[in-house]
JSON list of C-alpha atoms in Angstrom, two decimals:
[
{"chain": "D", "resi": 1, "resn": "UNK", "atom": "CA", "xyz": [0.00, 0.00, 0.00]},
{"chain": "D", "resi": 2, "resn": "UNK", "atom": "CA", "xyz": [1.63, 3.22, -1.15]},
{"chain": "D", "resi": 3, "resn": "UNK", "atom": "CA", "xyz": [1.82, 5.93, 1.50]},
{"chain": "D", "resi": 4, "resn": "UNK", "atom": "CA", "xyz": [1.55, 9.62, 0.70]},
{"chain": "D", "resi": 5, "resn": "UNK", "atom": "CA", "xyz": [2.70, 12.14, 3.29]},
{"chain": "D", "resi": 6, "resn": "UNK", "atom": "CA", "xyz": [1.19, 15.61, 2.85]},
{"chain": "D", "resi": 7, "resn": "UNK", "atom": "CA", "xyz": [3.24, 18.39, 4.43]},
{"chain": "D", "resi": 8, "resn": "UNK", "atom": "CA", "xyz": [2.08, 22.03, 4.41]},
{"chain": "D", "resi": 9, "resn": "UNK", "atom": "CA", "xyz": [5.04, 24.43, 4.45]},
{"chain": "D", "resi": 10, "resn": "UNK", "atom": "CA", "xyz": [4.99, 28.17, 4.96]},
{"chain": "D", "resi": 11, "resn": "UNK", "atom": "CA", "xyz": [8.37, 29.81, 5.65]},
{"chain": "D", "resi": 12, "resn": "UNK", "atom": "CA", "xyz": [9.98, 26.53, 6.70]},
{"chain": "D", "resi": 13, "resn": "UNK", "atom": "CA", "xyz": [13.38, 26.88, 5.02]},
{"chain": "D", "resi": 14, "resn": "UNK", "atom": "CA", "xyz": [15.23, 25.93, 8.21]},
{"chain": "D", "resi": 15, "resn": "UNK", "atom": "CA", "xyz": [13.04, 22.99, 9.22]},
{"chain": "D", "resi": 16, "resn": "UNK", "atom": "CA", "xyz": [12.57, 21.21, 5.90]},
{"chain": "D", "resi": 17, "resn": "UNK", "atom": "CA", "xyz": [16.06, 19.69, 5.40]},
{"chain": "D", "resi": 18, "resn": "UNK", "atom": "CA", "xyz": [15.95, 17.79, 8.69]},
{"chain": "D", "resi": 19, "resn": "UNK", "atom": "CA", "xyz": [12.24, 16.96, 8.44]},
{"chain": "D", "resi": 20, "resn": "UNK", "atom": "CA", "xyz": [12.29, 15.61, 4.89]},
{"chain": "D", "resi": 21, "resn": "UNK", "atom": "CA", "xyz": [15.64, 13.90, 5.28]},
{"chain": "D", "resi": 22, "resn": "UNK", "atom": "CA", "xyz": [14.61, 12.08, 8.45]},
{"chain": "D", "resi": 23, "resn": "UNK", "atom": "CA", "xyz": [11.21, 11.17, 7.02]},
{"chain": "D", "resi": 24, "resn": "UNK", "atom": "CA", "xyz": [12.70, 9.76, 3.81]},
{"chain": "D", "resi": 25, "resn": "UNK", "atom": "CA", "xyz": [15.36, 7.77, 5.66]},
{"chain": "D", "resi": 26, "resn": "UNK", "atom": "CA", "xyz": [12.83, 6.28, 8.06]},
{"chain": "D", "resi": 27, "resn": "UNK", "atom": "CA", "xyz": [10.29, 5.24, 5.41]},
{"chain": "D", "resi": 28, "resn": "UNK", "atom": "CA", "xyz": [13.06, 3.82, 3.23]},
{"chain": "D", "resi": 29, "resn": "UNK", "atom": "CA", "xyz": [14.49, 1.86, 6.17]},
{"chain": "D", "resi": 30, "resn": "UNK", "atom": "CA", "xyz": [11.16, 0.04, 6.54]},
{"chain": "D", "resi": 31, "resn": "UNK", "atom": "CA", "xyz": [10.74, -0.40, 2.76]},
{"chain": "D", "resi": 32, "resn": "UNK", "atom": "CA", "xyz": [7.46, 1.50, 2.74]},
{"chain": "D", "resi": 33, "resn": "UNK", "atom": "CA", "xyz": [6.51, 2.60, -0.79]},
{"chain": "D", "resi": 34, "resn": "UNK", "atom": "CA", "xyz": [5.77, 6.29, -0.49]},
{"chain": "D", "resi": 35, "resn": "UNK", "atom": "CA", "xyz": [5.77, 9.82, -1.77]},
{"chain": "D", "resi": 36, "resn": "UNK", "atom": "CA", "xyz": [6.49, 12.94, 0.27]},
{"chain": "D", "resi": 37, "resn": "UNK", "atom": "CA", "xyz": [4.13, 15.65, -0.97]},
{"chain": "D", "resi": 38, "resn": "UNK", "atom": "CA", "xyz": [5.03, 19.18, 0.17]},
{"chain": "D", "resi": 39, "resn": "UNK", "atom": "CA", "xyz": [2.76, 22.15, -0.46]},
{"chain": "D", "resi": 40, "resn": "UNK", "atom": "CA", "xyz": [4.78, 25.35, -0.51]},
{"chain": "D", "resi": 41, "resn": "UNK", "atom": "CA", "xyz": [2.14, 27.78, 0.69]},
{"chain": "D", "resi": 42, "resn": "UNK", "atom": "CA", "xyz": [3.53, 30.84, -1.09]},
{"chain": "D", "resi": 43, "resn": "UNK", "atom": "CA", "xyz": [6.41, 31.12, 1.37]},
{"chain": "D", "resi": 44, "resn": "UNK", "atom": "CA", "xyz": [8.22, 34.44, 1.63]},
{"chain": "D", "resi": 45, "resn": "UNK", "atom": "CA", "xyz": [11.59, 32.90, 2.56]},
{"chain": "D", "resi": 46, "resn": "UNK", "atom": "CA", "xyz": [13.72, 30.35, 0.66]},
{"chain": "D", "resi": 47, "resn": "UNK", "atom": "CA", "xyz": [11.39, 27.39, 1.17]},
{"chain": "D", "resi": 48, "resn": "UNK", "atom": "CA", "xyz": [10.97, 26.87, -2.57]},
{"chain": "D", "resi": 49, "resn": "UNK", "atom": "CA", "xyz": [14.72, 26.95, -3.22]},
{"chain": "D", "resi": 50, "resn": "UNK", "atom": "CA", "xyz": [15.27, 24.48, -0.37]},
{"chain": "D", "resi": 51, "resn": "UNK", "atom": "CA", "xyz": [12.71, 22.12, -1.89]},
{"chain": "D", "resi": 52, "resn": "UNK", "atom": "CA", "xyz": [14.39, 22.38, -5.26]},
{"chain": "D", "resi": 53, "resn": "UNK", "atom": "CA", "xyz": [17.72, 21.35, -3.74]},
{"chain": "D", "resi": 54, "resn": "UNK", "atom": "CA", "xyz": [16.24, 18.58, -1.61]},
{"chain": "D", "resi": 55, "resn": "UNK", "atom": "CA", "xyz": [14.48, 17.05, -4.63]},
{"chain": "D", "resi": 56, "resn": "UNK", "atom": "CA", "xyz": [17.94, 16.19, -5.98]},
{"chain": "D", "resi": 57, "resn": "UNK", "atom": "CA", "xyz": [18.62, 14.09, -2.87]},
{"chain": "D", "resi": 58, "resn": "UNK", "atom": "CA", "xyz": [15.16, 12.68, -2.10]},
{"chain": "D", "resi": 59, "resn": "UNK", "atom": "CA", "xyz": [13.71, 10.80, -5.10]},
{"chain": "D", "resi": 60, "resn": "UNK", "atom": "CA", "xyz": [10.25, 10.45, -3.53]},
{"chain": "D", "resi": 61, "resn": "UNK", "atom": "CA", "xyz": [9.83, 14.18, -2.93]},
{"chain": "D", "resi": 62, "resn": "UNK", "atom": "CA", "xyz": [7.02, 15.91, -4.81]},
{"chain": "D", "resi": 63, "resn": "UNK", "atom": "CA", "xyz": [6.28, 19.59, -4.29]},
{"chain": "D", "resi": 64, "resn": "UNK", "atom": "CA", "xyz": [4.13, 22.34, -5.72]},
{"chain": "D", "resi": 65, "resn": "UNK", "atom": "CA", "xyz": [3.41, 25.94, -4.80]},
{"chain": "D", "resi": 66, "resn": "UNK", "atom": "CA", "xyz": [-0.15, 26.69, -3.80]},
{"chain": "D", "resi": 67, "resn": "UNK", "atom": "CA", "xyz": [-0.97, 29.90, -5.71]},
{"chain": "D", "resi": 68, "resn": "UNK", "atom": "CA", "xyz": [-3.79, 30.74, -3.32]},
{"chain": "D", "resi": 69, "resn": "UNK", "atom": "CA", "xyz": [-5.86, 31.15, -1.38]},
{"chain": "D", "resi": 70, "resn": "UNK", "atom": "CA", "xyz": [-3.29, 30.43, 1.30]},
{"chain": "D", "resi": 71, "resn": "UNK", "atom": "CA", "xyz": [-3.38, 29.24, 4.90]},
{"chain": "D", "resi": 72, "resn": "UNK", "atom": "CA", "xyz": [-2.79, 25.96, 6.73]},
{"chain": "D", "resi": 73, "resn": "UNK", "atom": "CA", "xyz": [-6.09, 24.35, 5.73]},
{"chain": "D", "resi": 74, "resn": "UNK", "atom": "CA", "xyz": [-5.81, 25.40, 2.11]},
{"chain": "D", "resi": 75, "resn": "UNK", "atom": "CA", "xyz": [-2.23, 24.10, 1.94]},
{"chain": "D", "resi": 76, "resn": "UNK", "atom": "CA", "xyz": [-3.21, 20.71, 3.35]},
{"chain": "D", "resi": 77, "resn": "UNK", "atom": "CA", "xyz": [-6.23, 20.51, 1.07]},
{"chain": "D", "resi": 78, "resn": "UNK", "atom": "CA", "xyz": [-4.03, 21.33, -1.93]},
{"chain": "D", "resi": 79, "resn": "UNK", "atom": "CA", "xyz": [-2.01, 18.19, -1.20]},
{"chain": "D", "resi": 80, "resn": "UNK", "atom": "CA", "xyz": [-5.06, 16.08, -0.35]},
{"chain": "D", "resi": 81, "resn": "UNK", "atom": "CA", "xyz": [-6.49, 16.81, -3.80]},
{"chain": "D", "resi": 82, "resn": "UNK", "atom": "CA", "xyz": [-3.30, 15.70, -5.58]},
{"chain": "D", "resi": 83, "resn": "UNK", "atom": "CA", "xyz": [-1.58, 12.86, -3.71]},
{"chain": "D", "resi": 84, "resn": "UNK", "atom": "CA", "xyz": [-1.10, 9.55, -5.52]},
{"chain": "D", "resi": 85, "resn": "UNK", "atom": "CA", "xyz": [-0.94, 6.99, -2.69]},
{"chain": "D", "resi": 86, "resn": "UNK", "atom": "CA", "xyz": [-3.39, 4.42, -1.38]},
{"chain": "D", "resi": 87, "resn": "UNK", "atom": "CA", "xyz": [-3.35, 6.14, 2.00]},
{"chain": "D", "resi": 88, "resn": "UNK", "atom": "CA", "xyz": [-2.36, 9.62, 3.13]},
{"chain": "D", "resi": 89, "resn": "UNK", "atom": "CA", "xyz": [-0.99, 11.16, 6.32]},
{"chain": "D", "resi": 90, "resn": "UNK", "atom": "CA", "xyz": [-0.84, 14.81, 7.34]},
{"chain": "D", "resi": 91, "resn": "UNK", "atom": "CA", "xyz": [2.63, 15.55, 8.75]},
{"chain": "D", "resi": 92, "resn": "UNK", "atom": "CA", "xyz": [4.10, 18.79, 10.10]},
{"chain": "D", "resi": 93, "resn": "UNK", "atom": "CA", "xyz": [7.02, 20.51, 8.37]},
{"chain": "D", "resi": 94, "resn": "UNK", "atom": "CA", "xyz": [8.68, 21.39, 11.69]},
{"chain": "D", "resi": 95, "resn": "UNK", "atom": "CA", "xyz": [9.32, 17.71, 12.62]},
{"chain": "D", "resi": 96, "resn": "UNK", "atom": "CA", "xyz": [7.04, 17.99, 15.65]},
{"chain": "D", "resi": 97, "resn": "UNK", "atom": "CA", "xyz": [5.72, 14.60, 14.50]},
{"chain": "D", "resi": 98, "resn": "UNK", "atom": "CA", "xyz": [7.95, 11.53, 14.68]},
{"chain": "D", "resi": 99, "resn": "UNK", "atom": "CA", "xyz": [8.51, 9.52, 11.45]},
{"chain": "D", "resi": 100, "resn": "UNK", "atom": "CA", "xyz": [8.77, 6.35, 13.57]},
{"chain": "D", "resi": 101, "resn": "UNK", "atom": "CA", "xyz": [5.22, 7.00, 14.75]},
{"chain": "D", "resi": 102, "resn": "UNK", "atom": "CA", "xyz": [4.11, 7.28, 11.13]},
{"chain": "D", "resi": 103, "resn": "UNK", "atom": "CA", "xyz": [5.53, 3.81, 10.52]},
{"chain": "D", "resi": 104, "resn": "UNK", "atom": "CA", "xyz": [3.45, 2.54, 13.48]},
{"chain": "D", "resi": 105, "resn": "UNK", "atom": "CA", "xyz": [0.34, 4.18, 11.99]},
{"chain": "D", "resi": 106, "resn": "UNK", "atom": "CA", "xyz": [1.01, 2.58, 8.62]},
{"chain": "D", "resi": 107, "resn": "UNK", "atom": "CA", "xyz": [1.58, -0.91, 10.04]},
{"chain": "D", "resi": 108, "resn": "UNK", "atom": "CA", "xyz": [-1.54, -0.62, 12.19]},
{"chain": "D", "resi": 109, "resn": "UNK", "atom": "CA", "xyz": [-3.63, 0.29, 9.16]},
{"chain": "D", "resi": 110, "resn": "UNK", "atom": "CA", "xyz": [-2.23, -2.56, 7.08]},
{"chain": "D", "resi": 111, "resn": "UNK", "atom": "CA", "xyz": [-2.57, -5.19, 9.82]},
{"chain": "D", "resi": 112, "resn": "UNK", "atom": "CA", "xyz": [-6.07, -4.20, 10.93]},
{"chain": "D", "resi": 113, "resn": "UNK", "atom": "CA", "xyz": [-7.39, -2.92, 7.59]},
{"chain": "D", "resi": 114, "resn": "UNK", "atom": "CA", "xyz": [-8.61, 0.24, 9.34]},
{"chain": "D", "resi": 115, "resn": "UNK", "atom": "CA", "xyz": [-10.06, 3.14, 7.36]},
{"chain": "D", "resi": 116, "resn": "UNK", "atom": "CA", "xyz": [-8.04, 5.58, 9.48]},
{"chain": "D", "resi": 117, "resn": "UNK", "atom": "CA", "xyz": [-5.42, 5.64, 12.22]},
{"chain": "D", "resi": 118, "resn": "UNK", "atom": "CA", "xyz": [-5.38, 8.50, 14.73]},
{"chain": "D", "resi": 119, "resn": "UNK", "atom": "CA", "xyz": [-2.53, 9.54, 16.98]},
{"chain": "D", "resi": 120, "resn": "UNK", "atom": "CA", "xyz": [-2.92, 10.39, 20.66]},
{"chain": "D", "resi": 121, "resn": "UNK", "atom": "CA", "xyz": [-0.30, 12.33, 22.57]},
{"chain": "D", "resi": 122, "resn": "UNK", "atom": "CA", "xyz": [-2.15, 12.19, 25.88]},
{"chain": "D", "resi": 123, "resn": "UNK", "atom": "CA", "xyz": [-2.94, 8.53, 26.54]},
{"chain": "D", "resi": 124, "resn": "UNK", "atom": "CA", "xyz": [-0.71, 5.72, 27.74]},
{"chain": "D", "resi": 125, "resn": "UNK", "atom": "CA", "xyz": [2.44, 5.63, 25.62]},
{"chain": "D", "resi": 126, "resn": "UNK", "atom": "CA", "xyz": [2.01, 9.16, 24.27]},
{"chain": "D", "resi": 127, "resn": "UNK", "atom": "CA", "xyz": [4.47, 11.97, 25.01]},
{"chain": "D", "resi": 128, "resn": "UNK", "atom": "CA", "xyz": [4.90, 15.70, 24.50]},
{"chain": "D", "resi": 129, "resn": "UNK", "atom": "CA", "xyz": [8.19, 17.55, 24.76]},
{"chain": "D", "resi": 130, "resn": "UNK", "atom": "CA", "xyz": [8.54, 21.29, 25.40]},
{"chain": "D", "resi": 131, "resn": "UNK", "atom": "CA", "xyz": [4.79, 21.87, 24.96]},
{"chain": "D", "resi": 132, "resn": "UNK", "atom": "CA", "xyz": [3.92, 25.51, 25.87]},
{"chain": "D", "resi": 133, "resn": "UNK", "atom": "CA", "xyz": [1.84, 25.52, 29.05]},
{"chain": "D", "resi": 134, "resn": "UNK", "atom": "CA", "xyz": [-0.92, 27.85, 27.84]},
{"chain": "D", "resi": 135, "resn": "UNK", "atom": "CA", "xyz": [-1.33, 25.87, 24.62]},
{"chain": "D", "resi": 136, "resn": "UNK", "atom": "CA", "xyz": [-1.49, 22.64, 26.60]},
{"chain": "D", "resi": 137, "resn": "UNK", "atom": "CA", "xyz": [-4.28, 23.98, 28.81]},
{"chain": "D", "resi": 138, "resn": "UNK", "atom": "CA", "xyz": [-6.26, 25.22, 25.80]},
{"chain": "D", "resi": 139, "resn": "UNK", "atom": "CA", "xyz": [-5.64, 21.95, 23.95]},
{"chain": "D", "resi": 140, "resn": "UNK", "atom": "CA", "xyz": [-6.95, 19.78, 26.77]},
{"chain": "D", "resi": 141, "resn": "UNK", "atom": "CA", "xyz": [-9.99, 22.03, 27.27]},
{"chain": "D", "resi": 142, "resn": "UNK", "atom": "CA", "xyz": [-10.81, 22.04, 23.56]},
{"chain": "D", "resi": 143, "resn": "UNK", "atom": "CA", "xyz": [-10.54, 18.27, 23.31]},
{"chain": "D", "resi": 144, "resn": "UNK", "atom": "CA", "xyz": [-12.69, 17.82, 26.42]},
{"chain": "D", "resi": 145, "resn": "UNK", "atom": "CA", "xyz": [-15.40, 19.98, 24.88]},
{"chain": "D", "resi": 146, "resn": "UNK", "atom": "CA", "xyz": [-15.21, 18.04, 21.61]},
{"chain": "D", "resi": 147, "resn": "UNK", "atom": "CA", "xyz": [-15.54, 14.73, 23.46]},
{"chain": "D", "resi": 148, "resn": "UNK", "atom": "CA", "xyz": [-18.55, 15.92, 25.45]},
{"chain": "D", "resi": 149, "resn": "UNK", "atom": "CA", "xyz": [-20.38, 17.47, 22.47]},
{"chain": "D", "resi": 150, "resn": "UNK", "atom": "CA", "xyz": [-19.72, 14.57, 20.09]},
{"chain": "D", "resi": 151, "resn": "UNK", "atom": "CA", "xyz": [-20.02, 11.77, 22.65]},
{"chain": "D", "resi": 152, "resn": "UNK", "atom": "CA", "xyz": [-16.70, 10.16, 21.72]},
{"chain": "D", "resi": 153, "resn": "UNK", "atom": "CA", "xyz": [-13.83, 8.73, 23.77]},
{"chain": "D", "resi": 154, "resn": "UNK", "atom": "CA", "xyz": [-10.99, 9.82, 21.49]},
{"chain": "D", "resi": 155, "resn": "UNK", "atom": "CA", "xyz": [-8.97, 12.46, 23.36]},
{"chain": "D", "resi": 156, "resn": "UNK", "atom": "CA", "xyz": [-6.76, 14.15, 20.74]},
{"chain": "D", "resi": 157, "resn": "UNK", "atom": "CA", "xyz": [-9.01, 15.29, 17.90]},
{"chain": "D", "resi": 158, "resn": "UNK", "atom": "CA", "xyz": [-7.05, 18.53, 17.38]},
{"chain": "D", "resi": 159, "resn": "UNK", "atom": "CA", "xyz": [-3.87, 16.58, 16.61]},
{"chain": "D", "resi": 160, "resn": "UNK", "atom": "CA", "xyz": [-3.25, 16.98, 12.87]},
{"chain": "D", "resi": 161, "resn": "UNK", "atom": "CA", "xyz": [-1.07, 13.86, 12.69]},
{"chain": "D", "resi": 162, "resn": "UNK", "atom": "CA", "xyz": [-3.40, 11.17, 11.31]},
{"chain": "D", "resi": 163, "resn": "UNK", "atom": "CA", "xyz": [-3.49, 8.58, 8.53]},
{"chain": "D", "resi": 164, "resn": "UNK", "atom": "CA", "xyz": [-6.42, 7.93, 6.18]},
{"chain": "D", "resi": 165, "resn": "UNK", "atom": "CA", "xyz": [-7.07, 5.50, 3.35]},
{"chain": "D", "resi": 166, "resn": "UNK", "atom": "CA", "xyz": [-7.69, 7.15, 0.00]},
{"chain": "D", "resi": 167, "resn": "UNK", "atom": "CA", "xyz": [-11.32, 6.03, -0.09]},
{"chain": "D", "resi": 168, "resn": "UNK", "atom": "CA", "xyz": [-11.80, 7.39, 3.43]},
{"chain": "D", "resi": 169, "resn": "UNK", "atom": "CA", "xyz": [-10.45, 10.78, 2.41]},
{"chain": "D", "resi": 170, "resn": "UNK", "atom": "CA", "xyz": [-12.75, 10.79, -0.63]},
{"chain": "D", "resi": 171, "resn": "UNK", "atom": "CA", "xyz": [-15.66, 10.07, 1.68]},
{"chain": "D", "resi": 172, "resn": "UNK", "atom": "CA", "xyz": [-14.88, 13.13, 3.82]},
{"chain": "D", "resi": 173, "resn": "UNK", "atom": "CA", "xyz": [-15.29, 15.60, 0.97]},
{"chain": "D", "resi": 174, "resn": "UNK", "atom": "CA", "xyz": [-16.16, 18.36, 0.40]},
{"chain": "D", "resi": 175, "resn": "UNK", "atom": "CA", "xyz": [-13.69, 19.96, 2.79]},
{"chain": "D", "resi": 176, "resn": "UNK", "atom": "CA", "xyz": [-14.97, 23.04, 4.60]},
{"chain": "D", "resi": 177, "resn": "UNK", "atom": "CA", "xyz": [-12.08, 24.30, 6.71]},
{"chain": "D", "resi": 178, "resn": "UNK", "atom": "CA", "xyz": [-9.53, 26.75, 5.30]},
{"chain": "D", "resi": 179, "resn": "UNK", "atom": "CA", "xyz": [-7.51, 26.99, 8.53]},
{"chain": "D", "resi": 180, "resn": "UNK", "atom": "CA", "xyz": [-6.29, 24.80, 11.39]},
{"chain": "D", "resi": 181, "resn": "UNK", "atom": "CA", "xyz": [-9.85, 23.67, 12.06]},
{"chain": "D", "resi": 182, "resn": "UNK", "atom": "CA", "xyz": [-9.30, 21.19, 9.23]},
{"chain": "D", "resi": 183, "resn": "UNK", "atom": "CA", "xyz": [-7.50, 19.08, 11.83]},
{"chain": "D", "resi": 184, "resn": "UNK", "atom": "CA", "xyz": [-10.84, 18.74, 13.64]},
{"chain": "D", "resi": 185, "resn": "UNK", "atom": "CA", "xyz": [-13.02, 18.41, 10.56]},
{"chain": "D", "resi": 186, "resn": "UNK", "atom": "CA", "xyz": [-11.30, 15.35, 9.11]},
{"chain": "D", "resi": 187, "resn": "UNK", "atom": "CA", "xyz": [-11.40, 12.99, 12.13]},
{"chain": "D", "resi": 188, "resn": "UNK", "atom": "CA", "xyz": [-14.86, 14.07, 13.29]},
{"chain": "D", "resi": 189, "resn": "UNK", "atom": "CA", "xyz": [-16.31, 13.49, 9.84]},
{"chain": "D", "resi": 190, "resn": "UNK", "atom": "CA", "xyz": [-14.60, 10.08, 9.72]},
{"chain": "D", "resi": 191, "resn": "UNK", "atom": "CA", "xyz": [-16.11, 9.11, 13.07]},
{"chain": "D", "resi": 192, "resn": "UNK", "atom": "CA", "xyz": [-19.59, 10.50, 12.32]},
{"chain": "D", "resi": 193, "resn": "UNK", "atom": "CA", "xyz": [-19.66, 8.86, 8.89]},
{"chain": "D", "resi": 194, "resn": "UNK", "atom": "CA", "xyz": [-18.88, 5.41, 10.26]},
{"chain": "D", "resi": 195, "resn": "UNK", "atom": "CA", "xyz": [-15.31, 4.84, 9.11]},
{"chain": "D", "resi": 196, "resn": "UNK", "atom": "CA", "xyz": [-13.31, 2.41, 11.23]},
{"chain": "D", "resi": 197, "resn": "UNK", "atom": "CA", "xyz": [-10.29, 3.76, 13.06]},
{"chain": "D", "resi": 198, "resn": "UNK", "atom": "CA", "xyz": [-7.60, 2.76, 15.51]},
{"chain": "D", "resi": 199, "resn": "UNK", "atom": "CA", "xyz": [-5.79, 5.00, 18.01]},
{"chain": "D", "resi": 200, "resn": "UNK", "atom": "CA", "xyz": [-2.03, 4.73, 18.36]},
{"chain": "D", "resi": 201, "resn": "UNK", "atom": "CA", "xyz": [0.03, 6.68, 20.93]},
{"chain": "D", "resi": 202, "resn": "UNK", "atom": "CA", "xyz": [2.45, 9.16, 19.42]},
{"chain": "D", "resi": 203, "resn": "UNK", "atom": "CA", "xyz": [4.90, 11.82, 20.54]},
{"chain": "D", "resi": 204, "resn": "UNK", "atom": "CA", "xyz": [5.09, 15.55, 19.83]},
{"chain": "D", "resi": 205, "resn": "UNK", "atom": "CA", "xyz": [8.18, 17.75, 20.02]},
{"chain": "D", "resi": 206, "resn": "UNK", "atom": "CA", "xyz": [8.17, 21.53, 19.84]},
{"chain": "D", "resi": 207, "resn": "UNK", "atom": "CA", "xyz": [9.77, 23.06, 16.76]},
{"chain": "D", "resi": 208, "resn": "UNK", "atom": "CA", "xyz": [13.46, 23.97, 16.72]},
{"chain": "D", "resi": 209, "resn": "UNK", "atom": "CA", "xyz": [13.26, 26.63, 14.00]},
{"chain": "D", "resi": 210, "resn": "UNK", "atom": "CA", "xyz": [10.83, 29.34, 12.96]},
{"chain": "D", "resi": 211, "resn": "UNK", "atom": "CA", "xyz": [7.56, 30.12, 14.69]},
{"chain": "D", "resi": 212, "resn": "UNK", "atom": "CA", "xyz": [4.23, 28.37, 15.06]},
{"chain": "D", "resi": 213, "resn": "UNK", "atom": "CA", "xyz": [1.60, 29.32, 12.48]},
{"chain": "D", "resi": 214, "resn": "UNK", "atom": "CA", "xyz": [-1.30, 28.55, 14.83]},
{"chain": "D", "resi": 215, "resn": "UNK", "atom": "CA", "xyz": [-2.85, 31.75, 16.21]},
{"chain": "D", "resi": 216, "resn": "UNK", "atom": "CA", "xyz": [-5.11, 30.64, 19.05]},
{"chain": "D", "resi": 217, "resn": "UNK", "atom": "CA", "xyz": [-7.04, 33.92, 19.31]},
{"chain": "D", "resi": 218, "resn": "UNK", "atom": "CA", "xyz": [-8.08, 33.63, 15.67]},
{"chain": "D", "resi": 219, "resn": "UNK", "atom": "CA", "xyz": [-9.16, 29.99, 15.80]},
{"chain": "D", "resi": 220, "resn": "UNK", "atom": "CA", "xyz": [-11.76, 29.73, 18.58]},
{"chain": "D", "resi": 221, "resn": "UNK", "atom": "CA", "xyz": [-14.82, 30.55, 16.49]},
{"chain": "D", "resi": 222, "resn": "UNK", "atom": "CA", "xyz": [-13.54, 28.47, 13.56]},
{"chain": "D", "resi": 223, "resn": "UNK", "atom": "CA", "xyz": [-13.09, 25.38, 15.73]},
{"chain": "D", "resi": 224, "resn": "UNK", "atom": "CA", "xyz": [-16.56, 25.99, 17.18]},
{"chain": "D", "resi": 225, "resn": "UNK", "atom": "CA", "xyz": [-18.07, 26.28, 13.70]},
{"chain": "D", "resi": 226, "resn": "UNK", "atom": "CA", "xyz": [-16.70, 22.96, 12.49]},
{"chain": "D", "resi": 227, "resn": "UNK", "atom": "CA", "xyz": [-17.63, 21.25, 15.76]},
{"chain": "D", "resi": 228, "resn": "UNK", "atom": "CA", "xyz": [-21.22, 22.46, 15.37]},
{"chain": "D", "resi": 229, "resn": "UNK", "atom": "CA", "xyz": [-21.28, 21.37, 11.73]},
{"chain": "D", "resi": 230, "resn": "UNK", "atom": "CA", "xyz": [-20.19, 17.83, 12.66]},
{"chain": "D", "resi": 231, "resn": "UNK", "atom": "CA", "xyz": [-22.66, 17.73, 15.57]},
{"chain": "D", "resi": 232, "resn": "UNK", "atom": "CA", "xyz": [-25.50, 18.77, 13.27]},
{"chain": "D", "resi": 233, "resn": "UNK", "atom": "CA", "xyz": [-24.50, 16.16, 10.70]},
{"chain": "D", "resi": 234, "resn": "UNK", "atom": "CA", "xyz": [-24.37, 13.46, 13.37]},
{"chain": "D", "resi": 235, "resn": "UNK", "atom": "CA", "xyz": [-27.73, 14.48, 14.85]},
{"chain": "D", "resi": 236, "resn": "UNK", "atom": "CA", "xyz": [-29.84, 15.37, 11.83]},
{"chain": "D", "resi": 237, "resn": "UNK", "atom": "CA", "xyz": [-28.36, 13.96, 8.58]},
{"chain": "D", "resi": 238, "resn": "UNK", "atom": "CA", "xyz": [-30.06, 10.57, 9.06]},
{"chain": "D", "resi": 239, "resn": "UNK", "atom": "CA", "xyz": [-26.94, 8.78, 7.84]},
{"chain": "D", "resi": 240, "resn": "UNK", "atom": "CA", "xyz": [-26.96, 10.33, 4.37]},
{"chain": "D", "resi": 241, "resn": "UNK", "atom": "CA", "xyz": [-23.19, 10.81, 4.42]},
{"chain": "D", "resi": 242, "resn": "UNK", "atom": "CA", "xyz": [-22.20, 7.58, 6.13]},
{"chain": "D", "resi": 243, "resn": "UNK", "atom": "CA", "xyz": [-19.74, 5.12, 4.65]},
{"chain": "D", "resi": 244, "resn": "UNK", "atom": "CA", "xyz": [-21.34, 2.91, 2.06]},
{"chain": "D", "resi": 245, "resn": "UNK", "atom": "CA", "xyz": [-20.68, -0.80, 2.55]}
]
């Protein structure tokens, strides 16, 4: 099963060499057929030049520049509309996600034939390193609210690091979120629409270079919107969008 790894990149010139190099080495070590799809989200630094140089060293690297509109959600969606694999993972350009965890996700999907595999940083076996305190508090509160509203046990919905089969991703369209709320939209739709999933513990490490693109003050209403959308679909859609057997 070919794995596609979609990576949104905005002003990530310093992070990409280590991230893509480590990712390629890890997937190659386990003989996982793959492509690394990077969306350059109209970066203002040398991200594009870095990608051009890295493509000479990493044969599985594919990249394009998203002409716009721009933003995290749009950049991820740009890759999700163009990847070639049988399954696809969303992976962060700053190497906050661990490539070894991605291998665990992939093996879990293959062995259990799951429609999706979700990571959890907060359960047994999960870890976070250098996680800003205020973001941690907001993260746990947001996930608690999501669990209560949606009636689910999964405790890390806001974690972008997840793996989906191609047919699962097709079943989640059309995408609504142009920003970081896409990280909530995808798993909640998968759960509401009846796709099978497994949860695997994963780790998260704070970025070494650059700055986070997530602006918490701007995202509250957008997270709330997508949560309400998924709640309404679950409550009133009468199964119209559920996975077809």
